[in-house]
Short mmCIF file of C-alpha atoms in Angstrom, two decimals:
data_model
loop_
_atom_site.label_atom_id
_atom_site.label_comp_id
_atom_site.label_asym_id
_atom_site.label_seq_id
_atom_site.Cartn_x
_atom_site.Cartn_y
_atom_site.Cartn_z
CA UNK B 1 -0.10 0.14 0.37
CA UNK B 2 1.44 3.50 -0.82
CA UNK B 3 2.48 5.46 1.79
CA UNK B 4 3.15 8.70 0.52
CA UNK B 5 1.33 10.13 -2.15
CA UNK B 6 2.10 13.84 -4.05
CA UNK B 7 0.39 16.04 -5.74
CA UNK B 8 0.40 17.05 -8.69
CA UNK B 9 1.01 14.32 -10.65
CA UNK B 10 2.42 16.91 -13.37
CA UNK B 11 3.73 19.80 -13.54
CA UNK B 12 4.60 22.16 -15.51
CA UNK B 13 6.18 26.16 -15.10
CA UNK B 14 8.56 28.56 -17.13
CA UNK B 15 12.51 28.49 -16.13
CA UNK B 16 12.25 30.69 -12.90
CA UNK B 17 9.58 30.29 -11.24
CA UNK B 18 8.69 28.64 -8.18
CA UNK B 19 7.61 24.85 -8.30
CA UNK B 20 5.60 23.63 -5.19
CA UNK B 21 5.26 19.74 -4.71
CA UNK B 22 3.00 17.89 -1.85
CA UNK B 23 2.89 14.88 -0.37
CA UNK B 24 0.34 13.51 2.32
CA UNK B 25 1.19 9.96 4.09
CA UNK B 26 -0.83 7.57 5.90
CA UNK B 27 1.15 6.79 9.58
CA UNK B 28 3.41 8.11 12.18
CA UNK B 29 6.69 8.66 10.74
CA UNK B 30 10.87 9.80 12.29
CA UNK B 31 10.84 11.37 9.04
CA UNK B 32 10.19 12.03 6.03
CA UNK B 33 12.28 12.38 2.60
CA UNK B 34 12.82 13.73 -0.66
CA UNK B 35 14.13 12.41 -4.10
CA UNK B 36 14.45 13.21 -7.44
CA UNK B 37 14.64 11.11 -10.47
CA UNK B 38 16.05 12.31 -14.04
CA UNK B 39 14.50 10.01 -16.34
CA UNK B 40 15.38 6.76 -17.10
CA UNK B 41 18.01 7.19 -13.74
CA UNK B 42 18.53 6.16 -10.17
CA UNK B 43 16.89 8.70 -7.54
CA UNK B 44 19.05 11.07 -5.64
CA UNK B 45 18.50 12.09 -1.88
CA UNK B 46 17.75 15.39 -1.84
CA UNK B 47 16.19 16.04 1.75
CA UNK B 48 15.62 14.65 5.24
CA UNK B 49 13.35 16.69 7.31
CA UNK B 50 12.63 14.55 10.73
CA UNK B 51 9.33 14.55 12.98
CA UNK B 52 10.27 16.83 14.85
CA UNK B 53 10.95 19.73 12.41
CA UNK B 54 8.47 22.29 10.80
CA UNK B 55 10.54 23.38 8.01
CA UNK B 56 13.94 22.65 6.32
CA UNK B 57 16.47 24.04 3.39
CA UNK B 58 19.20 23.13 1.32
CA UNK B 59 20.33 25.61 -1.21
CA UNK B 60 17.23 26.31 -3.36
CA UNK B 61 15.18 23.41 -1.76
CA UNK B 62 12.61 24.15 1.04
CA UNK B 63 10.91 21.63 2.89
CA UNK B 64 7.70 21.83 5.47
CA UNK B 65 6.36 19.09 7.56
CA UNK B 66 3.35 19.50 8.76
CA UNK B 67 2.61 16.02 11.44
CA UNK B 68 -1.18 17.37 12.23
CA UNK B 69 -2.11 16.55 8.54
CA UNK B 70 0.09 14.23 7.63
CA UNK B 71 1.52 16.01 5.19
CA UNK B 72 5.10 17.73 3.83
CA UNK B 73 5.59 20.49 0.49
CA UNK B 74 9.01 20.88 -1.24
CA UNK B 75 9.50 24.11 -2.62
CA UNK B 76 11.92 24.80 -5.69
CA UNK B 77 12.71 28.23 -6.08
CA UNK B 78 13.93 30.08 -9.10
CA UNK B 79 13.59 26.39 -11.08
CA UNK B 80 16.16 26.25 -13.71
CA UNK B 81 15.67 23.43 -16.54
CA UNK B 82 17.88 21.18 -14.88
CA UNK B 83 15.33 20.47 -12.25
CA UNK B 84 13.02 18.53 -15.00
CA UNK B 85 12.79 15.32 -13.20
CA UNK B 86 10.14 13.71 -11.28
CA UNK B 87 10.17 14.04 -7.19
CA UNK B 88 9.32 11.42 -4.98
CA UNK B 89 8.37 12.01 -1.05
CA UNK B 90 9.33 8.39 1.02
CA UNK B 91 8.86 7.62 4.41
CA UNK B 92 10.95 4.91 6.04
CA UNK B 93 8.77 2.48 8.39
CA UNK B 94 9.32 2.44 11.62
CA UNK B 95 8.52 -1.13 11.94
CA UNK B 96 10.59 -4.26 10.60
CA UNK B 97 12.82 -3.79 7.66
CA UNK B 98 12.20 0.21 8.09
CA UNK B 99 12.18 0.27 4.34
CA UNK B 100 11.02 3.41 1.98
CA UNK B 101 7.12 3.62 0.67
CA UNK B 102 7.38 5.59 -2.02
CA UNK B 103 4.23 7.79 -3.68
CA UNK B 104 4.23 7.79 -7.49
CA UNK B 105 5.75 11.05 -7.87
CA UNK B 106 5.28 14.78 -9.25
CA UNK B 107 6.40 14.85 -12.61
CA UNK B 108 8.34 18.00 -13.12
CA UNK B 109 8.92 19.68 -15.90
CA UNK B 110 10.59 23.54 -16.79
CA UNK B 111 10.12 25.10 -20.06
CA UNK B 112 13.33 27.53 -21.13
CA UNK D 1 33.85 4.26 -2.63
CA UNK D 2 31.69 5.58 -5.77
CA UNK D 3 28.62 4.47 -4.42
CA UNK D 4 25.60 2.19 -5.54
CA UNK D 5 26.87 -0.01 -8.28
CA UNK D 6 24.66 -1.61 -10.62
CA UNK D 7 25.48 -4.24 -13.28
CA UNK D 8 24.37 -4.40 -16.01
CA UNK D 9 22.28 -1.10 -16.69
CA UNK D 10 20.32 -2.54 -19.60
CA UNK D 11 19.00 -6.11 -20.31
CA UNK D 12 16.81 -7.13 -23.44
CA UNK D 13 16.15 -11.34 -23.11
CA UNK D 14 13.67 -13.73 -24.68
CA UNK D 15 10.66 -14.55 -22.50
CA UNK D 16 11.52 -17.41 -20.76
CA UNK D 17 15.10 -17.18 -20.23
CA UNK D 18 16.88 -16.30 -17.09
CA UNK D 19 18.53 -13.17 -15.86
CA UNK D 20 20.75 -12.40 -12.73
CA UNK D 21 21.60 -8.45 -11.75
CA UNK D 22 24.39 -7.57 -9.46
CA UNK D 23 24.27 -5.23 -7.04
CA UNK D 24 27.78 -3.42 -5.28
CA UNK D 25 26.26 -1.10 -2.11
CA UNK D 26 27.69 1.21 -0.40
CA UNK D 27 30.79 -0.63 1.48
CA UNK D 28 29.85 -0.03 5.04
CA UNK D 29 26.30 -0.14 4.75
CA UNK D 30 24.35 -3.09 6.10
CA UNK D 31 21.02 -2.86 4.72
CA UNK D 32 20.29 -3.97 1.28
CA UNK D 33 16.78 -2.84 -0.90
CA UNK D 34 15.39 -3.77 -3.63
CA UNK D 35 13.30 -2.65 -5.56
CA UNK D 36 11.21 -2.46 -8.98
CA UNK D 37 9.78 0.77 -11.19
CA UNK D 38 7.59 0.73 -13.98
CA UNK D 39 6.97 3.48 -16.48
CA UNK D 40 5.33 6.84 -14.50
CA UNK D 41 5.15 4.69 -10.90
CA UNK D 42 7.15 5.31 -7.68
CA UNK D 43 9.66 2.52 -6.61
CA UNK D 44 8.08 -0.63 -5.23
CA UNK D 45 9.62 -2.70 -2.63
CA UNK D 46 10.71 -6.22 -3.38
CA UNK D 47 12.58 -7.69 -0.29
CA UNK D 48 15.61 -6.35 2.44
CA UNK D 49 18.31 -7.39 3.70
CA UNK D 50 20.55 -6.99 7.06
CA UNK D 51 24.01 -7.86 5.98
CA UNK D 52 23.68 -11.47 4.74
CA UNK D 53 19.70 -11.92 6.14
CA UNK D 54 17.13 -11.66 4.04
CA UNK D 55 14.41 -10.49 6.65
CA UNK D 56 11.83 -9.42 4.27
CA UNK D 57 9.66 -10.02 0.56
CA UNK D 58 7.18 -8.16 -0.47
CA UNK D 59 4.25 -10.15 -2.60
CA UNK D 60 5.29 -8.97 -5.41
CA UNK D 61 8.62 -11.21 -5.27
CA UNK D 62 6.82 -14.14 -7.03
CA UNK D 63 8.89 -17.94 -6.90
CA UNK D 64 10.23 -16.90 -10.12
CA UNK D 65 12.31 -14.31 -8.12
CA UNK D 66 15.29 -15.14 -5.90
CA UNK D 67 17.49 -12.35 -3.88
CA UNK D 68 20.85 -13.26 -2.19
CA UNK D 69 23.43 -11.46 -0.14
CA UNK D 70 26.22 -13.98 0.46
CA UNK D 71 28.58 -12.34 3.00
CA UNK D 72 26.52 -9.44 3.26
CA UNK D 73 28.04 -7.65 0.31
CA UNK D 74 26.77 -7.15 -3.42
CA UNK D 75 23.71 -8.69 -4.30
CA UNK D 76 21.93 -10.31 -6.64
CA UNK D 77 18.86 -10.54 -8.19
CA UNK D 78 17.45 -13.28 -10.68
CA UNK D 79 14.70 -13.84 -12.23
CA UNK D 80 13.37 -17.33 -13.68
CA UNK D 81 11.34 -18.07 -16.91
CA UNK D 82 10.83 -14.04 -17.41
CA UNK D 83 7.46 -12.76 -18.54
CA UNK D 84 7.44 -9.70 -20.41
CA UNK D 85 5.45 -7.96 -17.19
CA UNK D 86 8.62 -8.86 -15.54
CA UNK D 87 9.63 -5.72 -17.71
CA UNK D 88 10.78 -2.73 -15.58
CA UNK D 89 14.04 -0.66 -14.03
CA UNK D 90 15.27 -2.61 -10.90
CA UNK D 91 16.64 -0.04 -8.53
CA UNK D 92 18.65 -1.09 -5.43
CA UNK D 93 19.66 0.74 -2.57
CA UNK D 94 22.01 0.81 0.55
CA UNK D 95 21.84 2.39 4.11
CA UNK D 96 22.45 1.98 7.68
CA UNK D 97 19.20 2.84 10.07
CA UNK D 98 16.58 4.86 7.79
CA UNK D 99 14.95 5.47 11.19
CA UNK D 100 18.18 7.04 12.68
CA UNK D 101 17.72 9.78 9.93
CA UNK D 102 19.87 8.46 7.14
CA UNK D 103 19.03 8.90 3.94
CA UNK D 104 19.94 5.67 1.36
CA UNK D 105 21.55 5.83 -1.60
CA UNK D 106 20.32 4.16 -5.07
CA UNK D 107 21.72 2.17 -8.01
CA UNK D 108 20.98 3.89 -11.03
CA UNK D 109 19.44 0.25 -12.17
CA UNK D 110 19.23 -2.28 -14.29
CA UNK D 111 16.27 -1.60 -16.76
CA UNK D 112 14.82 -5.04 -18.15
CA UNK D 113 13.10 -5.38 -21.14
CA UNK D 114 11.58 -8.63 -21.85
CA UNK D 115 10.33 -9.85 -25.91
#
């Protein structure tokens, strides 16, 4: 079953604009992680936000976490063509294998 | 250490043939995961190793699939009697303890096409 669900499924914006992607999850978490995947490639870790954090920044990335709503958002500011990729949120299950459970992702296209 | 390495990057095989993929994780990581990803979908968990022990298998992993991690180092994923529905990207990842706030590192994947 899906733990994380991203919204929107696809987003197309002009270069220079900001892109916001949202993620909802179902169960209690220790942290939430965002990954990027370029077409046909592996996933690259972007940022991890802990359950006791509300906001985190890394370069042009800003992640928020609202544990009361079980939701997170990823904001990419001043987008570039190289930001074109799929973005996934993932949460490690606390029990058992601690495996990351991914949503379907948001396909982001930056138009020059 | 150059990260997680997967071989081959691409594999085209005829239906019914067996295929084997290899994953070399980051050396200090004791956890290793296999995922499968089809077009437009997120990665789906297949199986998990902690050191050499295979601790969890998804119901997606039919009896045609087998994974090993001898000596807790590299891992192999074998698919026997391949079917067209097996066509997908197979991703390997390694990590320390994820609930201890560490991330997973993914390889570039092996893209399998069954014709």
